[in-house]
Structure formats: structure tokens, C-alpha cells
mmCIF file of C-alpha atoms in Angstrom:
data_model
loop_
_atom_site.group_PDB
_atom_site.id
_atom_site.type_symbol
_atom_site.label_atom_id
_atom_site.label_comp_id
_atom_site.label_asym_id
_atom_site.label_seq_id
_atom_site.Cartn_x
_atom_site.Cartn_y
_atom_site.Cartn_z
ATOM 1 C CA MET A 1 -8.900 0.352 9.386
ATOM 2 C CA CYS A 2 -11.102 -2.649 8.704
ATOM 3 C CA CYS A 3 -14.541 -3.183 7.323
ATOM 4 C CA LYS A 4 -17.440 -3.417 9.801
ATOM 5 C CA SER A 5 -18.263 -7.006 9.036
ATOM 6 C CA SER A 6 -14.705 -8.047 9.836
ATOM 7 C CA ILE A 7 -14.416 -6.071 13.071
ATOM 8 C CA GLN A 8 -16.076 -8.863 15.081
ATOM 9 C CA ILE A 9 -13.566 -11.346 13.703
ATOM 10 C CA LEU A 10 -10.696 -9.018 14.544
ATOM 11 C CA ILE A 11 -12.018 -8.576 18.075
ATOM 12 C CA VAL A 12 -12.098 -12.348 18.554
ATOM 13 C CA VAL A 13 -8.567 -12.684 17.168
ATOM 14 C CA PHE A 14 -7.400 -9.792 19.307
ATOM 15 C CA THR A 15 -8.961 -11.354 22.421
ATOM 16 C CA LEU A 16 -7.518 -14.805 21.787
ATOM 17 C CA CYS A 17 -4.089 -13.357 21.126
ATOM 18 C CA SER A 18 -4.336 -11.311 24.300
ATOM 19 C CA LEU A 19 -5.170 -14.453 26.293
ATOM 20 C CA SER A 20 -2.344 -16.411 24.731
ATOM 21 C CA ILE A 21 0.279 -13.836 25.612
ATOM 22 C CA GLY A 22 -1.158 -12.792 28.928
ATOM 23 C CA PHE A 23 1.045 -15.186 30.853
ATOM 24 C CA ALA A 24 4.181 -13.899 29.109
ATOM 25 C CA ALA A 25 3.628 -10.235 29.834
ATOM 26 C CA ASN A 26 1.324 -8.650 32.367
ATOM 27 C CA SER A 27 -1.023 -5.950 31.067
ATOM 28 C CA THR A 28 0.787 -3.418 33.218
ATOM 29 C CA ASP A 29 3.858 -4.021 31.040
ATOM 30 C CA ILE A 30 2.147 -2.716 27.907
ATOM 31 C CA LEU A 31 3.885 0.304 26.438
ATOM 32 C CA TYR A 32 1.223 1.025 23.794
ATOM 33 C CA GLU A 33 -1.257 -0.540 21.399
ATOM 34 C CA VAL A 34 -2.287 0.339 17.882
ATOM 35 C CA TYR A 35 -5.549 -1.534 17.465
ATOM 36 C CA PRO A 36 -6.030 -3.881 15.656
ATOM 37 C CA PHE A 37 -2.440 -4.170 14.470
ATOM 38 C CA ILE A 38 0.089 -4.443 17.275
ATOM 39 C CA ARG A 39 0.744 -4.413 20.994
ATOM 40 C CA VAL A 40 4.163 -3.261 22.182
ATOM 41 C CA TYR A 41 5.524 -4.124 25.627
ATOM 42 C CA GLN A 42 7.998 -2.172 27.695
ATOM 43 C CA ASN A 43 10.565 -4.958 27.347
ATOM 44 C CA GLY A 44 10.521 -4.470 23.572
ATOM 45 C CA THR A 45 8.316 -7.458 22.740
ATOM 46 C CA ILE A 46 5.990 -6.806 19.803
ATOM 47 C CA HIS A 47 2.867 -8.858 19.113
ATOM 48 C CA ARG A 48 1.052 -8.571 15.810
ATOM 49 C CA PHE A 49 -2.574 -9.599 15.877
ATOM 50 C CA ILE A 50 -3.309 -9.673 12.143
ATOM 51 C CA GLY A 51 -1.437 -10.023 8.882
ATOM 52 C CA THR A 52 1.163 -12.569 10.021
ATOM 53 C CA GLU A 53 0.332 -15.525 7.755
ATOM 54 C CA ARG A 54 2.561 -16.194 4.759
ATOM 55 C CA VAL A 55 2.209 -18.339 1.625
ATOM 56 C CA PRO A 56 4.951 -19.378 -0.806
ATOM 57 C CA ALA A 57 5.337 -18.199 -4.361
ATOM 58 C CA SER A 58 3.755 -20.659 -6.752
ATOM 59 C CA PHE A 59 1.902 -21.377 -9.953
ATOM 60 C CA ASP A 60 -1.745 -20.466 -9.457
ATOM 61 C CA PRO A 61 -3.900 -22.960 -11.379
ATOM 62 C CA THR A 62 -6.991 -20.748 -11.176
ATOM 63 C CA THR A 63 -5.434 -17.761 -12.963
ATOM 64 C CA GLY A 64 -2.421 -19.337 -14.651
ATOM 65 C CA VAL A 65 -0.170 -16.730 -13.007
ATOM 66 C CA LYS A 66 3.362 -17.716 -11.967
ATOM 67 C CA SER A 67 5.188 -16.050 -9.079
ATOM 68 C CA LYS A 68 8.632 -16.154 -7.561
ATOM 69 C CA ASP A 69 10.434 -14.357 -4.751
ATOM 70 C CA ILE A 70 13.466 -12.219 -5.468
ATOM 71 C CA GLN A 71 16.043 -10.318 -3.450
ATOM 72 C CA ILE A 72 16.418 -6.654 -4.300
ATOM 73 C CA SER A 73 19.021 -5.701 -1.704
ATOM 74 C CA PRO A 74 21.061 -8.325 0.202
ATOM 75 C CA GLU A 75 22.350 -5.640 2.565
ATOM 76 C CA LEU A 76 18.832 -4.624 3.631
ATOM 77 C CA ASN A 77 17.271 -8.059 3.086
ATOM 78 C CA LEU A 78 14.802 -6.229 0.854
ATOM 79 C CA LEU A 79 12.601 -8.722 -0.977
ATOM 80 C CA ALA A 80 9.735 -8.752 -3.456
ATOM 81 C CA ARG A 81 7.358 -11.198 -5.095
ATOM 82 C CA PHE A 82 7.256 -11.174 -8.875
ATOM 83 C CA TYR A 83 4.144 -12.170 -10.860
ATOM 84 C CA ILE A 84 3.885 -12.983 -14.538
ATOM 85 C CA PRO A 85 0.706 -13.931 -16.453
ATOM 86 C CA GLU A 86 0.149 -17.164 -18.305
ATOM 87 C CA ASN A 87 1.743 -17.430 -21.745
ATOM 88 C CA ALA A 88 3.590 -14.110 -21.483
ATOM 89 C CA SER A 89 5.522 -13.720 -24.721
ATOM 90 C CA HIS A 90 6.034 -9.972 -25.178
ATOM 91 C CA LYS A 91 6.554 -6.755 -23.254
ATOM 92 C CA LEU A 92 3.760 -5.959 -20.777
ATOM 93 C CA PRO A 93 2.942 -3.059 -18.448
ATOM 94 C CA LEU A 94 4.839 -3.222 -15.156
ATOM 95 C CA LEU A 95 2.924 -2.705 -11.922
ATOM 96 C CA ILE A 96 4.883 -2.083 -8.734
ATOM 97 C CA TYR A 97 2.508 -2.839 -5.866
ATOM 98 C CA ILE A 98 2.843 -1.745 -2.231
ATOM 99 C CA HIS A 99 0.707 -3.499 0.364
ATOM 100 C CA GLY A 100 -1.195 -1.940 3.247
ATOM 101 C CA GLY A 101 -1.374 -2.870 6.923
ATOM 102 C CA GLY A 102 -0.965 0.410 8.763
ATOM 103 C CA PHE A 103 2.840 0.267 8.273
ATOM 104 C CA PHE A 104 2.856 -2.380 11.052
ATOM 105 C CA THR A 105 1.529 -5.614 9.570
ATOM 106 C CA GLU A 106 0.884 -7.609 6.410
ATOM 107 C CA SER A 107 3.309 -8.679 3.731
ATOM 108 C CA ALA A 108 3.808 -9.085 0.022
ATOM 109 C CA PHE A 109 3.783 -12.791 0.897
ATOM 110 C CA SER A 110 0.465 -12.867 2.772
ATOM 111 C CA PRO A 111 -2.488 -14.895 1.427
ATOM 112 C CA THR A 112 -4.504 -11.688 0.952
ATOM 113 C CA TYR A 113 -1.992 -9.984 -1.309
ATOM 114 C CA HIS A 114 -0.870 -13.155 -3.054
ATOM 115 C CA ARG A 115 -4.488 -13.802 -4.088
ATOM 116 C CA HIS A 116 -5.034 -10.154 -5.039
ATOM 117 C CA LEU A 117 -1.952 -9.931 -7.254
ATOM 118 C CA ASN A 118 -2.704 -13.251 -8.946
ATOM 119 C CA SER A 119 -6.167 -11.972 -9.847
ATOM 120 C CA LEU A 120 -5.026 -8.518 -10.951
ATOM 121 C CA VAL A 121 -2.116 -9.778 -13.046
ATOM 122 C CA ALA A 122 -4.375 -12.258 -14.832
ATOM 123 C CA LYS A 123 -7.184 -9.775 -15.431
ATOM 124 C CA ALA A 124 -4.987 -6.893 -16.587
ATOM 125 C CA ASN A 125 -2.340 -9.013 -18.364
ATOM 126 C CA VAL A 126 0.499 -7.155 -16.671
ATOM 127 C CA ILE A 127 3.582 -8.199 -14.753
ATOM 128 C CA ALA A 128 3.774 -7.131 -11.125
ATOM 129 C CA LEU A 129 6.387 -6.635 -8.463
ATOM 130 C CA SER A 130 4.989 -6.673 -4.907
ATOM 131 C CA ILE A 131 7.387 -5.048 -2.432
ATOM 132 C CA GLU A 132 8.231 -6.628 0.936
ATOM 133 C CA TYR A 133 9.238 -3.490 2.828
ATOM 134 C CA ARG A 134 10.382 -3.459 6.447
ATOM 135 C CA LEU A 135 7.669 -2.853 9.031
ATOM 136 C CA ALA A 136 7.312 -0.413 11.893
ATOM 137 C CA PRO A 137 7.798 -0.116 14.817
ATOM 138 C CA GLU A 138 11.025 -2.126 14.587
ATOM 139 C CA ASN A 139 11.827 -0.111 11.479
ATOM 140 C CA PRO A 140 10.099 3.252 11.971
ATOM 141 C CA LEU A 141 9.267 5.506 9.088
ATOM 142 C CA PRO A 142 10.838 6.806 6.906
ATOM 143 C CA ILE A 143 12.543 3.400 6.472
ATOM 144 C CA THR A 144 9.484 2.052 4.642
ATOM 145 C CA TYR A 145 9.639 4.937 2.168
ATOM 146 C CA GLU A 146 13.331 4.355 1.577
ATOM 147 C CA ASP A 147 12.815 0.613 1.019
ATOM 148 C CA SER A 148 10.106 1.339 -1.536
ATOM 149 C CA TRP A 149 12.239 3.910 -3.324
ATOM 150 C CA ILE A 150 15.167 1.500 -3.512
ATOM 151 C CA ALA A 151 12.845 -1.151 -4.948
ATOM 152 C CA LEU A 152 11.459 1.255 -7.549
ATOM 153 C CA LYS A 153 14.914 2.333 -8.666
ATOM 154 C CA TRP A 154 16.064 -1.282 -8.791
ATOM 155 C CA ALA A 155 13.150 -2.225 -11.024
ATOM 156 C CA VAL A 156 13.686 0.583 -13.538
ATOM 157 C CA SER A 157 17.423 -0.110 -13.590
ATOM 158 C CA HIS A 158 16.418 -2.988 -15.894
ATOM 159 C CA SER A 159 15.058 -0.606 -18.539
ATOM 160 C CA LYS A 160 17.976 -1.259 -20.911
ATOM 161 C CA GLY A 161 17.383 -5.006 -20.734
ATOM 162 C CA ASN A 162 20.632 -5.904 -18.974
ATOM 163 C CA GLY A 163 19.590 -6.082 -15.315
ATOM 164 C CA HIS A 164 19.907 -9.026 -12.950
ATOM 165 C CA GLU A 165 16.264 -10.138 -13.134
ATOM 166 C CA VAL A 166 15.401 -12.025 -16.330
ATOM 167 C CA TRP A 167 11.632 -11.518 -16.086
ATOM 168 C CA LEU A 168 12.084 -7.744 -15.935
ATOM 169 C CA ASN A 169 14.538 -7.774 -18.833
ATOM 170 C CA ASN A 170 12.300 -9.915 -21.022
ATOM 171 C CA TYR A 171 8.754 -8.869 -20.161
ATOM 172 C CA ALA A 172 8.628 -5.360 -18.660
ATOM 173 C CA ASP A 173 7.560 -2.481 -20.891
ATOM 174 C CA PHE A 174 9.302 0.435 -19.189
ATOM 175 C CA GLY A 175 7.226 2.852 -21.169
ATOM 176 C CA ARG A 176 4.249 1.645 -19.140
ATOM 177 C CA VAL A 177 5.218 1.611 -15.456
ATOM 178 C CA TYR A 178 2.536 1.951 -12.781
ATOM 179 C CA LEU A 179 2.508 2.211 -9.009
ATOM 180 C CA GLY A 180 -0.409 0.954 -6.937
ATOM 181 C CA GLY A 181 -1.274 0.193 -3.347
ATOM 182 C CA ASP A 182 -3.919 0.158 -0.661
ATOM 183 C CA SER A 183 -4.344 2.022 2.632
ATOM 184 C CA ALA A 184 -0.861 2.668 4.073
ATOM 185 C CA GLY A 185 0.542 1.234 0.852
ATOM 186 C CA ALA A 186 -1.381 3.865 -1.103
ATOM 187 C CA ASN A 187 0.231 6.502 1.096
ATOM 188 C CA ILE A 188 3.627 5.083 0.143
ATOM 189 C CA VAL A 189 2.651 5.077 -3.535
ATOM 190 C CA HIS A 190 1.801 8.780 -3.404
ATOM 191 C CA ASN A 191 5.128 9.588 -1.795
ATOM 192 C CA MET A 192 7.051 7.505 -4.329
ATOM 193 C CA ALA A 193 5.272 9.363 -7.134
ATOM 194 C CA MET A 194 6.306 12.642 -5.504
ATOM 195 C CA ARG A 195 9.935 11.550 -5.481
ATOM 196 C CA VAL A 196 9.678 10.534 -9.132
ATOM 197 C CA GLY A 197 8.415 14.020 -9.944
ATOM 198 C CA LEU A 198 11.158 15.700 -7.964
ATOM 199 C CA GLU A 199 14.096 13.393 -8.728
ATOM 200 C CA SER A 200 13.317 11.657 -12.046
ATOM 201 C CA PRO A 201 15.980 13.524 -14.061
ATOM 202 C CA GLU A 202 18.547 11.842 -11.836
ATOM 203 C CA TYR A 203 17.016 8.355 -11.737
ATOM 204 C CA GLY A 204 15.205 8.146 -15.063
ATOM 205 C CA VAL A 205 11.934 6.842 -13.599
ATOM 206 C CA LYS A 206 8.838 7.446 -15.730
ATOM 207 C CA LEU A 207 5.360 6.618 -14.466
ATOM 208 C CA SER A 208 2.310 6.096 -16.648
ATOM 209 C CA GLY A 209 0.005 6.372 -13.653
ATOM 210 C CA VAL A 210 -0.723 5.476 -10.034
ATOM 211 C CA PHE A 211 -3.747 4.056 -8.264
ATOM 212 C CA LEU A 212 -4.562 4.525 -4.600
ATOM 213 C CA ASN A 213 -7.075 2.219 -2.907
ATOM 214 C CA CYS A 214 -8.539 3.778 0.264
ATOM 215 C CA PRO A 215 -5.400 5.887 0.792
ATOM 216 C CA TYR A 216 -4.189 6.508 4.318
ATOM 217 C CA PHE A 217 -3.932 10.269 4.752
ATOM 218 C CA THR A 218 -4.761 12.467 7.720
ATOM 219 C CA GLY A 219 -4.104 15.961 9.023
ATOM 220 C CA LYS A 220 -4.038 18.156 12.092
ATOM 221 C CA ASN A 221 -7.568 19.391 11.427
ATOM 222 C CA PRO A 222 -10.336 16.799 10.957
ATOM 223 C CA ILE A 223 -12.437 17.024 7.815
ATOM 224 C CA GLY A 224 -15.820 15.685 6.700
ATOM 225 C CA ASN A 225 -16.837 12.447 8.381
ATOM 226 C CA GLU A 226 -13.822 12.603 10.721
ATOM 227 C CA ILE A 227 -15.421 15.353 12.799
ATOM 228 C CA ALA A 228 -18.170 13.140 14.202
ATOM 229 C CA ASN A 229 -16.036 10.021 14.691
ATOM 230 C CA MET A 230 -13.317 10.758 17.207
ATOM 231 C CA ASN A 231 -12.637 7.076 17.920
ATOM 232 C CA GLY A 232 -11.826 6.505 14.272
ATOM 233 C CA ARG A 233 -9.740 9.650 14.149
ATOM 234 C CA ASN A 234 -7.778 8.643 17.248
ATOM 235 C CA THR A 235 -6.906 5.327 15.599
ATOM 236 C CA ILE A 236 -5.729 6.992 12.396
ATOM 237 C CA VAL A 237 -3.673 9.541 14.329
ATOM 238 C CA ASN A 238 -2.157 6.862 16.558
ATOM 239 C CA ILE A 239 -1.000 4.896 13.531
ATOM 240 C CA TRP A 240 1.019 7.819 12.203
ATOM 241 C CA LEU A 241 2.508 8.928 15.509
ATOM 242 C CA ARG A 242 3.612 5.384 16.383
ATOM 243 C CA ALA A 243 4.848 4.475 12.907
ATOM 244 C CA TYR A 244 6.793 7.737 12.515
ATOM 245 C CA PRO A 245 7.597 9.086 16.003
ATOM 246 C CA ASN A 246 10.081 11.611 14.589
ATOM 247 C CA SER A 247 7.766 13.091 11.979
ATOM 248 C CA THR A 248 6.848 16.771 12.006
ATOM 249 C CA GLY A 249 3.305 15.817 13.058
ATOM 250 C CA LEU A 250 -0.081 15.319 11.443
ATOM 251 C CA ASP A 251 0.502 17.986 8.812
ATOM 252 C CA ASP A 252 3.718 16.365 7.638
ATOM 253 C CA PRO A 253 3.330 16.314 3.823
ATOM 254 C CA LEU A 254 4.098 12.590 3.896
ATOM 255 C CA VAL A 255 0.720 11.964 5.548
ATOM 256 C CA ASN A 256 -1.115 15.161 4.600
ATOM 257 C CA PRO A 257 -0.343 15.876 0.931
ATOM 258 C CA VAL A 258 -2.554 18.962 1.030
ATOM 259 C CA MET A 259 0.209 20.650 3.032
ATOM 260 C CA ASP A 260 2.914 19.867 0.471
ATOM 261 C CA PRO A 261 3.967 23.041 -1.386
ATOM 262 C CA LYS A 262 5.430 20.822 -4.112
ATOM 263 C CA LEU A 263 2.302 18.726 -4.714
ATOM 264 C CA SER A 264 2.086 19.953 -8.312
ATOM 265 C CA LYS A 265 5.306 18.002 -8.998
ATOM 266 C CA LEU A 266 3.578 14.630 -8.642
ATOM 267 C CA GLY A 267 5.470 12.430 -11.089
ATOM 268 C CA CYS A 268 2.651 11.158 -13.290
ATOM 269 C CA LYS A 269 -0.304 12.509 -15.245
ATOM 270 C CA ARG A 270 -2.917 9.872 -14.376
ATOM 271 C CA VAL A 271 -4.224 9.090 -10.882
ATOM 272 C CA LEU A 272 -7.044 6.691 -9.984
ATOM 273 C CA ILE A 273 -8.368 6.888 -6.424
ATOM 274 C CA PHE A 274 -10.711 4.294 -4.935
ATOM 275 C CA VAL A 275 -12.737 5.199 -1.860
ATOM 276 C CA SER A 276 -15.388 3.267 0.063
ATOM 277 C CA GLY A 277 -18.598 4.916 1.230
ATOM 278 C CA ASN A 278 -18.410 3.600 4.803
ATOM 279 C CA ASP A 279 -14.673 4.064 5.199
ATOM 280 C CA PHE A 280 -13.381 6.576 7.734
ATOM 281 C CA LEU A 281 -10.752 7.590 5.156
ATOM 282 C CA ARG A 282 -13.324 8.243 2.421
ATOM 283 C CA ASP A 283 -13.220 12.049 2.548
ATOM 284 C CA ARG A 284 -9.412 12.110 2.535
ATOM 285 C CA GLY A 285 -9.481 10.407 -0.859
ATOM 286 C CA TRP A 286 -11.822 13.037 -2.301
ATOM 287 C CA TYR A 287 -9.798 15.803 -0.607
ATOM 288 C CA TYR A 288 -6.639 14.455 -2.215
ATOM 289 C CA LYS A 289 -8.106 14.787 -5.701
ATOM 290 C CA GLU A 290 -9.208 18.356 -4.944
ATOM 291 C CA ALA A 291 -5.766 19.235 -3.604
ATOM 292 C CA LEU A 292 -4.033 17.906 -6.719
ATOM 293 C CA TYR A 293 -5.978 20.236 -8.984
ATOM 294 C CA LYS A 294 -5.626 23.208 -6.641
ATOM 295 C CA SER A 295 -1.850 22.707 -6.567
ATOM 296 C CA GLY A 296 -1.563 23.357 -10.294
ATOM 297 C CA TRP A 297 -0.844 19.726 -11.177
ATOM 298 C CA THR A 298 -1.807 19.270 -14.831
ATOM 299 C CA GLY A 299 -2.773 15.604 -14.883
ATOM 300 C CA ASN A 300 -6.080 13.749 -14.734
ATOM 301 C CA ALA A 301 -7.370 12.375 -11.409
ATOM 302 C CA ASN A 302 -10.526 10.308 -10.972
ATOM 303 C CA VAL A 303 -12.251 9.032 -7.854
ATOM 304 C CA VAL A 304 -14.299 5.836 -7.911
ATOM 305 C CA GLU A 305 -16.502 5.401 -4.845
ATOM 306 C CA ALA A 306 -17.956 2.060 -3.769
ATOM 307 C CA LYS A 307 -21.176 3.053 -2.025
ATOM 308 C CA GLY A 308 -21.948 1.225 1.204
ATOM 309 C CA GLU A 309 -18.583 -0.544 1.356
ATOM 310 C CA ASP A 310 -15.845 -0.484 3.972
ATOM 311 C CA HIS A 311 -12.098 -0.018 3.982
ATOM 312 C CA VAL A 312 -10.313 -2.131 1.302
ATOM 313 C CA PHE A 313 -13.416 -4.302 0.988
ATOM 314 C CA ASN A 314 -12.128 -5.720 -2.300
ATOM 315 C CA LEU A 315 -9.271 -7.473 -0.504
ATOM 316 C CA ILE A 316 -11.580 -9.017 2.077
ATOM 317 C CA TYR A 317 -14.432 -9.973 -0.270
ATOM 318 C CA PRO A 318 -12.687 -10.349 -3.649
ATOM 319 C CA THR A 319 -15.561 -12.232 -5.272
ATOM 320 C CA SER A 320 -18.254 -9.693 -4.390
ATOM 321 C CA PRO A 321 -19.859 -7.920 -7.378
ATOM 322 C CA LYS A 322 -18.350 -4.548 -6.473
ATOM 323 C CA ALA A 323 -14.889 -6.065 -5.976
ATOM 324 C CA ILE A 324 -15.090 -7.729 -9.381
ATOM 325 C CA HIS A 325 -16.134 -4.426 -10.940
ATOM 326 C CA MET A 326 -13.213 -2.716 -9.207
ATOM 327 C CA LEU A 327 -10.818 -5.335 -10.589
ATOM 328 C CA LYS A 328 -12.100 -4.653 -14.112
ATOM 329 C CA THR A 329 -11.683 -0.902 -13.586
ATOM 330 C CA LEU A 330 -8.093 -1.419 -12.448
ATOM 331 C CA ALA A 331 -7.322 -3.662 -15.393
ATOM 332 C CA SER A 332 -8.641 -1.031 -17.785
ATOM 333 C CA PHE A 333 -6.593 1.697 -16.085
ATOM 334 C CA LEU A 334 -3.396 -0.336 -16.405
ATOM 335 C CA ASN A 335 -3.930 -0.832 -20.122
ATOM 336 C CA GLN A 336 -4.741 2.704 -21.192
ATOM 337 C CA SER A 337 -2.151 4.622 -23.173
#
């Protein structure tokens, strides 16, 4: 799930990593691979080929954004990175962000997401909480969903201004709470919004909107561009089956929202979906919008397509003209009533 221009780089990284670990485990010991994310050996060893670098929380001199790391649940070692814009002095919209990486890699603390959240927080003038959920396959789904739900509930538990985290108490406008994420993270965002719609009377979570960037969805039956690209489809299918080996399959509503009889209960009235023209997942994003309206959901969903671009291109080329335009679109979305 990478853009074309980065595939060559990933192949080189994958090859070098393969050479470096070849002496530790013979290729005949491989249990399975999910390219380009992980290789799992029969002895339980797991090698991640991308998304392993981490950077510390900091003050970003370019954007003026400050960040710090916080612990949400000591029992689960559930962490998050908190971002606040320069000169924050009043209540601001709260964005809860969930990173991508195929459920297997990446982190709220990676350079990619640290840079992205710094830029988005500065542009939109919001505060943001980026969730460090536990990764598969060590922690197979639905653990990731549960971690994200716990983090969401923890955040909104500060709505009365007497929670443990001072930045949430002082700066979060709980009348303007948003969820956002990319790829597998966008999948998680959708499922969190479903739980808000189904369980909000109990937990008191209110969402002003969600945005999904190149959302990871699939299904038993291929659609659109998936039909002619079986290699791409096999990768997408493999991700789900390895990340959630005990799921009900490819039509599990968690990965195929079209099959969810309760889709109309989505817990917000505004949805912004970004798709990329060259992305294998493009048609799933458009299909998702169509399914929302067919379900009887009464909100407003919009799709923004970046023609000629690849999967989550804005994270890989954040200074490209289309990525800058996308950042402006997101900032506007997060500041609408």
C-alpha cells in the first residue's frame, strides 16, 4: 500500500533487510510475509521492514507546535502524542488521529506522523492526540480497535475539565471533536465512529466529523479497479487475514462497511474521504460514500480525489502542491461548524 515512486525504495529496503537477517533465519523458516510490512518466522521472530524509526516529542520551530507524550493506560502501556499549536490561549477543536501502516507497522512517534501532525495542527489551529495503539501480529485485531476505543473514551472523559491531562482540560473544545486517520488508521476511525453511534448514550462521546485518507476497506467480491489487479488484491486480502486471523472473513463489517446492517448508525453527520487516483483502494473510498447514503445515514459525505496520485501521497510528499492543497482542505473541514 505504497505509492509507485516509493516502491523501488521499499524493494531496496526489503532486500537489504532480508540480507541482514538471512544468517539469523533461513528462508525455509519463514512462516509468512505481508509485503512490504513484515516477515514472520516459524520461531516467532518478527521483522518489520518499514515504519520502525521513532522521533521524540519536541517543540517544532518551523510550525511553532509543541508536543509531548502521555500515558493513557498504564495497564496496557497505551500511549499517545499530544500536539498543541503556538500561542494556544482558548478552547480549540480536538482531533484524535490514528496512524496507518497496515495494522503491522508505523507509530504515532514516527517521523512521518510527527511531521504530519505538526503541520496539520499548525494549519488548522487545533489540538491533536495521536494514538500509539498496539500492532499486529503480536497483538492481533481486534486489540487495535479496543486500544483506540479506550483512548477515545479517555480523551472525552476530560469534557468536564477535571481530567488528568491539563492540556485537554484547558484547551479542548469537546463540542468540536474529530477523528481522522489514513489507510488502516482510516479503517479504525470508521469503526470508532460506528461505536460512537451505537454506544454514545453510555459514553457521552459526540463527534463533529471524521476524515478518512485512502481508507483500507476490502470485501469478498472485488470491485472496480480491483478486478484487473489481482496482485494488489492479494496484498490487501493478506493484510486483513494476517492482522485478524479470527475475523469472519473479507465481508466482516469491520473491513467491509457495506455489509454492516447498522451502517446508518455512524456516529457523526460529516465525513470527508480522500482518495488517490492511482491507489488500489480508490474505488473502496467512493463505494464507502455510496454505501453510507444507501444505508439511510442522514449526514453529509464528500470525496476528494487527487488525480494521478498514489496511496497516502501527502504523507510521503508533504510539500507537493496537491499535498498542500489537501492540508488546506483538512484545516477547513476541522474548523467548520
